[in-house]
Coordinates of C-alpha atoms and ligand atoms in Angstrom, one line a residue:
X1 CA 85.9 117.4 99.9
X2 CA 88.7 117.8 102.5
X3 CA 92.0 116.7 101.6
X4 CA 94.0 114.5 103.8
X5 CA 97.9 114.5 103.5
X6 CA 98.8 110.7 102.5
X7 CA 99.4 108.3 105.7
X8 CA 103.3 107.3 104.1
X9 CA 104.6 106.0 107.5
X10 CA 101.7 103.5 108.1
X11 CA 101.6 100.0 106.5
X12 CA 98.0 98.1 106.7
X13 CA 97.6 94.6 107.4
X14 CA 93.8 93.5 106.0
X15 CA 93.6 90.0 107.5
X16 CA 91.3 87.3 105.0
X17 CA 92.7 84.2 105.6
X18 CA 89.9 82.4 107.6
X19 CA 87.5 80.2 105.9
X20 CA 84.5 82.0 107.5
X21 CA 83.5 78.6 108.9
X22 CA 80.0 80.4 110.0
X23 CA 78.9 81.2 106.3
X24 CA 78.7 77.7 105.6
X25 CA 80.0 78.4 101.9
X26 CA 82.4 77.1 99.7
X27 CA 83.2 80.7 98.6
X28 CA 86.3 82.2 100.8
X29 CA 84.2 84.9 103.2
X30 CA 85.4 88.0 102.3
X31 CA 84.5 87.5 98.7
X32 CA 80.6 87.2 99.6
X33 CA 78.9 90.2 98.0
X34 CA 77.0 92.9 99.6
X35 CA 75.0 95.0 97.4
X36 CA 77.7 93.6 94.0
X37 CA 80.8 94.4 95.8
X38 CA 83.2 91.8 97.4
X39 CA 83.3 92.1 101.3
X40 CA 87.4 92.3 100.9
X41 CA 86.6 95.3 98.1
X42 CA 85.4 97.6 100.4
X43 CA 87.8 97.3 102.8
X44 CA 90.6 97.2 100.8
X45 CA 88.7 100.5 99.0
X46 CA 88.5 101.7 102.5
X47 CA 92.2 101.7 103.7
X48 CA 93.9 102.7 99.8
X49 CA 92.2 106.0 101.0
X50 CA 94.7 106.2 103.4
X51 CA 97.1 106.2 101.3
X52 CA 99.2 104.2 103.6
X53 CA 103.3 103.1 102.0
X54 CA 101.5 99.8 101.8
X55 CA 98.9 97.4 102.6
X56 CA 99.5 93.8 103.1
X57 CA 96.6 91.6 102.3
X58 CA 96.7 87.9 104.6
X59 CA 95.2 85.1 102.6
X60 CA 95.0 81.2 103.6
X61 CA 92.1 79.7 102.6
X62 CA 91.5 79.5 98.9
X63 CA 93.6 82.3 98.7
X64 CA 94.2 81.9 95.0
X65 CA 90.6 82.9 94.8
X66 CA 91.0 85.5 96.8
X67 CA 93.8 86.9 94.6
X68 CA 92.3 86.2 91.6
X69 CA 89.7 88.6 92.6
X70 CA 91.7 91.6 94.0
X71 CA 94.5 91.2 91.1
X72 CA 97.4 93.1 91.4
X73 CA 97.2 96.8 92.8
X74 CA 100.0 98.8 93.2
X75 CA 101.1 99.0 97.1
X76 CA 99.5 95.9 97.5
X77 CA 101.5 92.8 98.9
X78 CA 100.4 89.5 99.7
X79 CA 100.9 87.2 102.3
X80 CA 100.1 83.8 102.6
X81 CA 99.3 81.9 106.0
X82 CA 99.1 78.5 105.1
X83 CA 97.3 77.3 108.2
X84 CA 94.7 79.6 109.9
X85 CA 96.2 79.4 113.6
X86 CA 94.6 82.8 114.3
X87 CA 94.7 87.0 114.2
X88 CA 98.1 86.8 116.3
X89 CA 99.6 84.5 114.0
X90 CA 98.2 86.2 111.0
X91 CA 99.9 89.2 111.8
X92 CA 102.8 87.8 112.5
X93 CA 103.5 86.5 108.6
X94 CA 103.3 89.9 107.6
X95 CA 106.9 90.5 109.5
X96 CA 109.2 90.0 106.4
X97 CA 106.5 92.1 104.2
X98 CA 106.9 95.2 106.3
X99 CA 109.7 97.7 107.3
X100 CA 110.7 101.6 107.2
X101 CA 107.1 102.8 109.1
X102 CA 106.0 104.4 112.1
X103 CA 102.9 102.6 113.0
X104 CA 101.3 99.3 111.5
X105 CA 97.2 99.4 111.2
X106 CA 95.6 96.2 111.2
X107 CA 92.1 95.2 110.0
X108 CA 89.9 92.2 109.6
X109 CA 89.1 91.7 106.0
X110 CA 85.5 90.8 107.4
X111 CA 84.3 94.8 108.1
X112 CA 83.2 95.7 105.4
X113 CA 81.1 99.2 106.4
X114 CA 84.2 100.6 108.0
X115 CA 85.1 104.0 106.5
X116 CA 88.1 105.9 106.1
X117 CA 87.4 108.9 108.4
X118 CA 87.3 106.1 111.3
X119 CA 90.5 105.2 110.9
X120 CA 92.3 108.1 110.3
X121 CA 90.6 109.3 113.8
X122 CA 92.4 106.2 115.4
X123 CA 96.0 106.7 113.8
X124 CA 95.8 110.8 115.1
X125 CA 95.0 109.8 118.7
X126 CA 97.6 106.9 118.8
X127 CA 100.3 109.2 117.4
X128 CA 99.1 112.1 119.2
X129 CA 98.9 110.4 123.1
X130 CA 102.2 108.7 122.2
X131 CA 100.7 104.7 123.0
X132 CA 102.3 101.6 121.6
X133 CA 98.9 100.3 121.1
X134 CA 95.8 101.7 120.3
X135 CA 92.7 99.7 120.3
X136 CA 89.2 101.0 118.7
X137 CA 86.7 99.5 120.6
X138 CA 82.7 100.2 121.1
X139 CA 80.1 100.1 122.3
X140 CA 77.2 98.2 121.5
X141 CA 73.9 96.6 122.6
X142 CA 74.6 93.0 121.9
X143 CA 78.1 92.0 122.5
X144 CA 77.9 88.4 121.0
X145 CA 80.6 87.0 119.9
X146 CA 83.0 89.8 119.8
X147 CA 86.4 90.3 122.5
X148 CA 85.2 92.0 125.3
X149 CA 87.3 95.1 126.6
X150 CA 88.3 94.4 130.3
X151 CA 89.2 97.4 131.9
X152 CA 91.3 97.9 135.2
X153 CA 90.3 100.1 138.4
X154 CA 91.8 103.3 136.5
X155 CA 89.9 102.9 133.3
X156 CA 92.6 101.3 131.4
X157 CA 92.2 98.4 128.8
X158 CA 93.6 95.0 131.0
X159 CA 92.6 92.7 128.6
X160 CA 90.7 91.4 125.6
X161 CA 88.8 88.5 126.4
X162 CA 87.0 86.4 123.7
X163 CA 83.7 84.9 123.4
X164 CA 84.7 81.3 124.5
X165 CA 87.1 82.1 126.8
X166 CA 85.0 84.9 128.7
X167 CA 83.3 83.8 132.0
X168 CA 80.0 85.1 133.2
X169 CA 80.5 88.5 134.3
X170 CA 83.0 89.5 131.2
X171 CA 80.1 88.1 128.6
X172 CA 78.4 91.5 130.2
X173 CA 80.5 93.7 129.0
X174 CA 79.6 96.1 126.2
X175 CA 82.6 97.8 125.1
X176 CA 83.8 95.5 122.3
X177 CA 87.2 95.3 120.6
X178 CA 86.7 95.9 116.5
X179 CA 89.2 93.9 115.7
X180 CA 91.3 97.2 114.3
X181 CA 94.2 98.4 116.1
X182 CA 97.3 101.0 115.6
X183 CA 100.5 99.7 116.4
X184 CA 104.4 100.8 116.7
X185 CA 106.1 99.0 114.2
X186 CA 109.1 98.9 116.3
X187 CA 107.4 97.0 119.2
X188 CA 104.5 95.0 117.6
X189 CA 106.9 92.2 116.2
X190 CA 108.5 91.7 120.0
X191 CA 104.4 91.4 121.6
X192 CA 103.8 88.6 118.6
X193 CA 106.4 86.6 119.2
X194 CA 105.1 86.2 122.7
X195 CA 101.9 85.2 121.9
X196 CA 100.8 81.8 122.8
X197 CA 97.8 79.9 122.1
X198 CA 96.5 78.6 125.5
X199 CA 92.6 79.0 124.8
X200 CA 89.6 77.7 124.1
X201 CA 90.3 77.6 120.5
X202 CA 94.0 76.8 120.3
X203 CA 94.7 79.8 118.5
X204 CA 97.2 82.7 118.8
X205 CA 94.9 85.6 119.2
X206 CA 95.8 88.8 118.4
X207 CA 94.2 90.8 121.1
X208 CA 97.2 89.1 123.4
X209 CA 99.1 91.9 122.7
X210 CA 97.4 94.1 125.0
X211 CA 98.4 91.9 128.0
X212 CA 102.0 91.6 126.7
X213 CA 102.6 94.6 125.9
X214 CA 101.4 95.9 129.4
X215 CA 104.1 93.3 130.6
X216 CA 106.6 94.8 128.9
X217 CA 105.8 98.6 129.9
X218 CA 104.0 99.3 126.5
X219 CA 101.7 102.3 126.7
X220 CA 98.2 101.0 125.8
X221 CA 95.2 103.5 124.4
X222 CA 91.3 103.1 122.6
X223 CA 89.5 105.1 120.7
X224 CA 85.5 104.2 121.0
X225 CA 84.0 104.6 117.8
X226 CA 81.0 107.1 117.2
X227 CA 79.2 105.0 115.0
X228 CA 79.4 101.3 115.9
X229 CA 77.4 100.0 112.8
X230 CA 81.0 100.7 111.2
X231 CA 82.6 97.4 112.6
X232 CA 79.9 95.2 112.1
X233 CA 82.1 92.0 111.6
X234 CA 80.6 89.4 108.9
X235 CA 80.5 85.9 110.8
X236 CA 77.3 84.3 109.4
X237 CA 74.7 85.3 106.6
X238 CA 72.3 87.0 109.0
X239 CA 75.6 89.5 110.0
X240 CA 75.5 89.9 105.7
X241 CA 72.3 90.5 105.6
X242 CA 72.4 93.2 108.2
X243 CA 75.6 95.3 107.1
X244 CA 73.8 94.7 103.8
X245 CA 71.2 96.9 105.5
X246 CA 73.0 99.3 106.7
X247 CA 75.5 100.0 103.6
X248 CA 71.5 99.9 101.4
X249 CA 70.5 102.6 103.9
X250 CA 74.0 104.7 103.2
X251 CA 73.9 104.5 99.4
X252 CA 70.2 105.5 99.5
X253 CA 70.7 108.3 101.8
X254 CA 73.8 109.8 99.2
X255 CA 71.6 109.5 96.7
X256 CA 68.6 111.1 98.2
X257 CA 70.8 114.3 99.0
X258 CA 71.6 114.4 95.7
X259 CA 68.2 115.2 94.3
X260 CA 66.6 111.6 94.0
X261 CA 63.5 111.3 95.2
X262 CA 62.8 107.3 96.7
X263 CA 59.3 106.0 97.7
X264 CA 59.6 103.5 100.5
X265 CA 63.2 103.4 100.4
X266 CA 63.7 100.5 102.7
X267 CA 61.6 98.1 99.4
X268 CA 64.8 99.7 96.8
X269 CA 67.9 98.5 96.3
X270 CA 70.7 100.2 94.7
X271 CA 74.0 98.3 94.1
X272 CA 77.4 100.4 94.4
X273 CA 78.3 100.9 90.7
X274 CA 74.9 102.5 90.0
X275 CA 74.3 106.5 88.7
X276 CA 71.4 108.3 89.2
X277 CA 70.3 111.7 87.7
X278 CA 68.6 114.9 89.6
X279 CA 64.9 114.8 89.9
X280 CA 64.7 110.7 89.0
X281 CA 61.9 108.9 91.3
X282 CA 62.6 105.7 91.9
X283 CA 59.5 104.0 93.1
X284 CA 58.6 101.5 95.6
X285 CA 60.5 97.6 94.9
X286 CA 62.6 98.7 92.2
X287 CA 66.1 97.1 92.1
X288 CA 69.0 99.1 90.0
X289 CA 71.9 96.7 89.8
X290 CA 75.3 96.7 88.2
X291 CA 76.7 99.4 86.4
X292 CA 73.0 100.5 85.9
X293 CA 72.9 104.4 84.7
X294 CA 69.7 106.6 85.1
X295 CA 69.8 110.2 84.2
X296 CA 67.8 113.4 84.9
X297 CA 64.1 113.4 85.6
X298 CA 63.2 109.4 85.1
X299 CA 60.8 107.5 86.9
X300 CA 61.5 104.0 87.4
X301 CA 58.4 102.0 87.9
X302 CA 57.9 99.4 91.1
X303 CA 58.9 96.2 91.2
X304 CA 61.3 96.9 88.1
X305 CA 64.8 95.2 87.8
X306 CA 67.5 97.3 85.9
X307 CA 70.7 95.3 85.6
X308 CA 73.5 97.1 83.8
X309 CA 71.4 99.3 81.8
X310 CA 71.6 102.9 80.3
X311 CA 68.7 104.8 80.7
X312 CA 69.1 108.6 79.2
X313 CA 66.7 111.7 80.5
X314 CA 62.9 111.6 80.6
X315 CA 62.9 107.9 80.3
X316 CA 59.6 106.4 82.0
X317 CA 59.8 102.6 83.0
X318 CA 55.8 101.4 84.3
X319 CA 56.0 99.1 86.7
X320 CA 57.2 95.0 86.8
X321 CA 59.7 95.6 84.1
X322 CA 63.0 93.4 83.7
X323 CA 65.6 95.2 81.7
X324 CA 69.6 93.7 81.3
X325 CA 72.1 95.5 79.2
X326 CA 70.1 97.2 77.5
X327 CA 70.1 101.1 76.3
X328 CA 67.6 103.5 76.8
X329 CA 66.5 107.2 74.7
X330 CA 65.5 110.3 75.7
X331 CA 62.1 110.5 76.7
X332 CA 60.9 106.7 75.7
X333 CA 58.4 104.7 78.3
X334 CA 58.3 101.3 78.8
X335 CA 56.2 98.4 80.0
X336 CA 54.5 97.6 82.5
X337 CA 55.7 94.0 82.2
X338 CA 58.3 94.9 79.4
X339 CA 61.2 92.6 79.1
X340 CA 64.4 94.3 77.6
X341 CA 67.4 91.5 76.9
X342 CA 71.0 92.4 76.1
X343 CA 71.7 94.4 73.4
X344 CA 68.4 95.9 73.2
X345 CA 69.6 99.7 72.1
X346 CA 66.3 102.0 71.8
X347 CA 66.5 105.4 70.7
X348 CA 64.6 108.4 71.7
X349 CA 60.7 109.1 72.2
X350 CA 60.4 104.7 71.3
X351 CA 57.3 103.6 73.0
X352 CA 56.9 99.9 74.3
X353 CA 54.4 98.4 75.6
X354 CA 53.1 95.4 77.9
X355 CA 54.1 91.9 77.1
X356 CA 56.5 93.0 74.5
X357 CA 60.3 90.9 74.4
X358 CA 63.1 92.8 72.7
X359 CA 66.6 91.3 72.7
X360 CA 69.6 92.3 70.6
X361 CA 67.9 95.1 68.5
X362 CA 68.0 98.5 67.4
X363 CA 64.6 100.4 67.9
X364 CA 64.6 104.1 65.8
X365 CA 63.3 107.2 67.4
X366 CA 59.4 107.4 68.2
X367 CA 58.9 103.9 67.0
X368 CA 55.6 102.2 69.0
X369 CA 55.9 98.4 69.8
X370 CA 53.1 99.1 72.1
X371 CA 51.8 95.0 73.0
X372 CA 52.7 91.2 73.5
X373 CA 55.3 91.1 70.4
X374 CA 58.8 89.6 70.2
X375 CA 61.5 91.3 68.3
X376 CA 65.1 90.0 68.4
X377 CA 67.8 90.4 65.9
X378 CA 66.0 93.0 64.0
X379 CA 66.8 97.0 63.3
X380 CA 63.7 99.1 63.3
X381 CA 63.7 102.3 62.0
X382 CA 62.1 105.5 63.0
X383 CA 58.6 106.1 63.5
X384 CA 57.2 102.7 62.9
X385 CA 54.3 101.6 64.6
X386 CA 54.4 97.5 65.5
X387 CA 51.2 95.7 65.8
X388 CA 50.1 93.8 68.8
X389 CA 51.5 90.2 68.6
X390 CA 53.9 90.4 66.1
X391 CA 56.7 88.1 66.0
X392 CA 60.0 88.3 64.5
X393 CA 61.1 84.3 63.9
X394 CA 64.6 84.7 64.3
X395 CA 65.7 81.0 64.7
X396 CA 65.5 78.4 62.7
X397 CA 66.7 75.6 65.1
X398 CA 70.2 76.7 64.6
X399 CA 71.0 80.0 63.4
X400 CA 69.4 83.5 64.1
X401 CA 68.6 85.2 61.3
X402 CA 68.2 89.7 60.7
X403 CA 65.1 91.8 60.2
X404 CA 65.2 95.2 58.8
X405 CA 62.3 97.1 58.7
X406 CA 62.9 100.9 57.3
X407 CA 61.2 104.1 58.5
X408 CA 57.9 104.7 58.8
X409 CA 56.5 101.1 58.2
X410 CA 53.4 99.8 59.8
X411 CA 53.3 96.5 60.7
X412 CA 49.8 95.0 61.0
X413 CA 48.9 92.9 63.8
X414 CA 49.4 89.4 64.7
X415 CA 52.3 89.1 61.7
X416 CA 54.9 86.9 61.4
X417 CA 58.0 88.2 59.8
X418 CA 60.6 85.0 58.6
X419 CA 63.9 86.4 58.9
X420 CA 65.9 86.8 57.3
X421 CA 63.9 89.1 56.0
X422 CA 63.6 93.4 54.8
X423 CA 61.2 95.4 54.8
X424 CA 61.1 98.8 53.0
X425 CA 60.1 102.1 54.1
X426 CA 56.7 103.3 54.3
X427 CA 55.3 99.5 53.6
X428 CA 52.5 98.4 55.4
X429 CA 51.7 94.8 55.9
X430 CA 48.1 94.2 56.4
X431 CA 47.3 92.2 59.9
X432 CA 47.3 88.2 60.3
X433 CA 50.2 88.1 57.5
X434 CA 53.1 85.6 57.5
X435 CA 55.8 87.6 55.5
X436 CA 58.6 85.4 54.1
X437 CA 60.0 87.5 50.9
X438 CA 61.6 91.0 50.9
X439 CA 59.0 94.2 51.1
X440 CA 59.8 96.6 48.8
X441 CA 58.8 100.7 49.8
X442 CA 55.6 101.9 50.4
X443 CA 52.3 99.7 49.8
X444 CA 50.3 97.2 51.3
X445 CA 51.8 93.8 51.4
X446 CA 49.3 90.8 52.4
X447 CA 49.7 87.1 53.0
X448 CA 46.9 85.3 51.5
X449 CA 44.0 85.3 53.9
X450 CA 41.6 82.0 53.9
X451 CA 38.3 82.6 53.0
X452 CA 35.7 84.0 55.8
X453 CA 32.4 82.1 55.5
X454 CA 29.1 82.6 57.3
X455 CA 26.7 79.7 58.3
X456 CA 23.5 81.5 59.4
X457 CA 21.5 77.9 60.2
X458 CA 24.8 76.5 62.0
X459 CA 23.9 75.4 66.1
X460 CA 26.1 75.6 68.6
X461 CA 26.1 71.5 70.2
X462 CA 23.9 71.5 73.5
X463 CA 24.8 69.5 76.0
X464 CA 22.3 66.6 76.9
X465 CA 19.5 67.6 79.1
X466 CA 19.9 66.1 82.4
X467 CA 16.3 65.7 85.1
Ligands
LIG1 C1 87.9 88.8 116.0 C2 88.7 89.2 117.3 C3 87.7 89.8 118.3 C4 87.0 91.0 117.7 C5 86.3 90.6 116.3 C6 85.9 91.8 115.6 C7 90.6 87.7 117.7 C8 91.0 86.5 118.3 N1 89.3 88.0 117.9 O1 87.0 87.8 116.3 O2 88.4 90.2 119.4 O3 86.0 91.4 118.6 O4 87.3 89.9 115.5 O5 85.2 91.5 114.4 O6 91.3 88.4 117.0 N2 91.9 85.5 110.2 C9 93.1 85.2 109.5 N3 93.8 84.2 110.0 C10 93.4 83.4 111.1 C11 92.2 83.8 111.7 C12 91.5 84.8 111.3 O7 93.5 85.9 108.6 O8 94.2 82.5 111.4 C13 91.1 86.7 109.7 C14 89.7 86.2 109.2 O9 89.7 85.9 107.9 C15 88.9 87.5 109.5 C16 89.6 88.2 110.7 O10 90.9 87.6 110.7 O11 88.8 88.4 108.4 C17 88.9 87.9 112.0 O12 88.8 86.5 112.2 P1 87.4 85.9 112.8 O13 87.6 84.5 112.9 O14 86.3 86.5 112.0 O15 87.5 86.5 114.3 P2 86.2 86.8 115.2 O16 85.8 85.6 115.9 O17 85.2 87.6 114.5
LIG2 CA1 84.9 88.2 112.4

């Protein structure tokens, strides 16, 4: 990967103090997830990259959310703006946070697919054509709800106009202002201070440092942005919903060129913290979610959900499985319709079947649990083979109780084991048996069976013959 020499003249002001008013949430915007990170994460991932001698982070509303979710980085500084009177104003509280750099960069906290290479593009051509402000604009098919870019006769940016205060002819306009823009240090504090808020939304707007600044002489540039998926702001939940799109569509794409093969990708999701290994399929509907770990040649069945779970090599998951911290061996296949809890830890070559619940256990290597059985609180040894419906009764109404069953055991079906309760290696426990004292090694152990009776005259009742 290219190395970039750190950015250690540029501070970065992230602005995140609006309540998002068009989410219609009581969760601060830029902490609504997309695909399990925090809007505000990726940004503020975004920028570090920079490496920037600081970044400034404006909160306002419910900002001691906010900060209880970022905590405490290193460079990082806080502002507060106690009452959301707009971008301009935003800025502006950053004044006393900042000093000692060439250029500020600010950003809205609410982009969360911009990347890194974007920006660094903008800070080379403002330092290299010598502006006082650069603006990265660009161009897109629907313009709604952005500031417009009004250029004069020569080309040059006049003037951002927003949404509600744009008349007929500017609502046209495609070239869109991102929000993001590089700034002298040395003159951005004069334009702000100048800003007023005669608009359609009372607020001190930002963008009215273009104006300002041509007032005052200022040299103003853009940069248009190759791709303009990257400023995508968040406004509303159908804006979430579509950068959540887009960044799907990335993280499949990375992990597609790194040997994963995906059938319908656009049915998968894949959250950020999520590892896959070479030659894994991932077929159509599955969902891998957390810190979910896959390795080398696995195939992950449809319509399965993996949160949080560790999945070694070979592993083969049949489709409409739910797992959730649980852990995985080498080579083991589960489901379909297999439900793994937390703490279920399986080991390699285990086999489990259809209809089979597992929670907080430990399953030994090429043990079969192969249909419609519960087991929780239990250690299973190696190379046992579980009957169908057997049930480990765990709880007694207030406490769970262990089973241990050793190596080699064979567990007949439909068999009730009342924990706590051990069971020795090499037993075998005939089917229909409820087991409620210690097995000792080897053997068959029984429950008493009632006694099977045969009634060859018996009639099956008729029902009433009807004309
Ligand atoms: C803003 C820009 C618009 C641009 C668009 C790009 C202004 C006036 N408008 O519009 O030109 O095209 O972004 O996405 O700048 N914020 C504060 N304090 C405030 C107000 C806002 O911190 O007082 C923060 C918000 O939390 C948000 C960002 O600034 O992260 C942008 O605010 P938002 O209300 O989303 O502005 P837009 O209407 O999208
Ligand atoms: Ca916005």
């Amino acid at each position: 990967m290219l190395q970039h020499a750190p950015l250690d003249d540029l501070q970065i002001c992230v602005l995140a103090a609006g309540k998002g008013k068009r989410m219609c949430s009581s969760l601060p915007k830029v902490l609504h997830p997309l695909l399990g990170r925090a809007m505000v994460d990726y940004v503020l991932r975004t920028v570090e990259k920079l490496q920037p001698k600081g970044i400034a982070l404006v909160t306002g509303h419910a900002s001691e959310l906010v900060q209880a979710h970022v905590g405490n980085p290193a460079n990082l500084s806080w502002v507060i703006q106690d009452q959301q009177l707009g971008t301009g104003h935003a800025v502006r509280q950053c004044e006393a946070a900042i000093r000692d750099v060439r250029d500020v960069l600010i950003v809205c906290g609410d982009t969360p697919l911009l990347q890194s290479d974007t920006l660094r593009q903008l800070v080379a051509r403002h330092r290299s054509s010598g502006a006082g402000i650069t603006v990265l604009t660009a161009e897109v098919s629907n313009p709604f709800g952005y500031g417009r870019i009004v250029r004069a006769e020569d080309g040059s940016i006049a003037q951002i106009v927003e949404e509600r205060d744009a008349d007929a002819t500017q609502k046209k306009i495609c070239e869109v202002c991102s929000g993001i823009y590089c700034v002298r240090f040395d003159t951005l504090f004069t334009l702000l201070h100048q800003i007023e808020n005669r608009n359609a939304q009372q607020e001190y707007y930002l963008p009215d440092i273009v104006p300002i600044g041509l007032q005052h002489g200022v040299k103003i540039d853009s940069d248009t942005m190759r791709d303009a998926d990257d400023m995508l702001g968040i406004n509303n939940r159908i804006q979430l919903a579509e950068a959540e799109r887009i960044m799907q569509q990335r993280i499949i794409h990375d992990w597609q060129l790194q040997g994963v093969t995906i059938e319908q990708p656009e049915s998968v999701r894949i959250e950020h913290g999520v590892r896959i290994g070479n030659d894994t399929t991932l077929c159509a509907g599955c969902q891998l979610t957390g810190n979910t770990a896959i390795g080398d040649n696995c195939e992950i069945g449809s319509y399965s959900i993996i949160h949080d779970g560790w999945i070694d090599d070979g592993v083969r998951i049949l489709p409409y499985c739910h797992i959730e911290s649980a852990s995985i061996g080498n080579g083991a296949s589960i489901g379909p319709f297999a439900r793994l809890r937390p703490e279920a830890k399986l080991d390699s070559d285990v086999h489990v079947g259809n209809f089979v619940e597992i929670k907080k256990s430990v399953v030994g290597h090429g043990s079969k649990i192969n249909h419609l059985t519960y087991i929780g609180d239990s250690v299973i040894g190696e190379a046992c083979n579980i009957g169908a419906g057997t049930i480990t009764c765990n709880y007694d109404g207030a406490n769970k109780h262990q089973t241990t069953i050793g190596d080699h055991v064979f567990i007949g079906s439909d068999t009730k084991l009342i924990a706590p309760i051990t069971v020795g290696d090499n037993a075998t426990v005939g089917a229909g048996s409820i087991i409620t004292k210690d097995i000792r090694k080897g053997g068959l152990t029984l429950s008493a069976r009632p006694e099977q009776r045969h009634l060859p005259h018996w009639q099956r009742p008729s029902k009433p013959h009807q004309e």
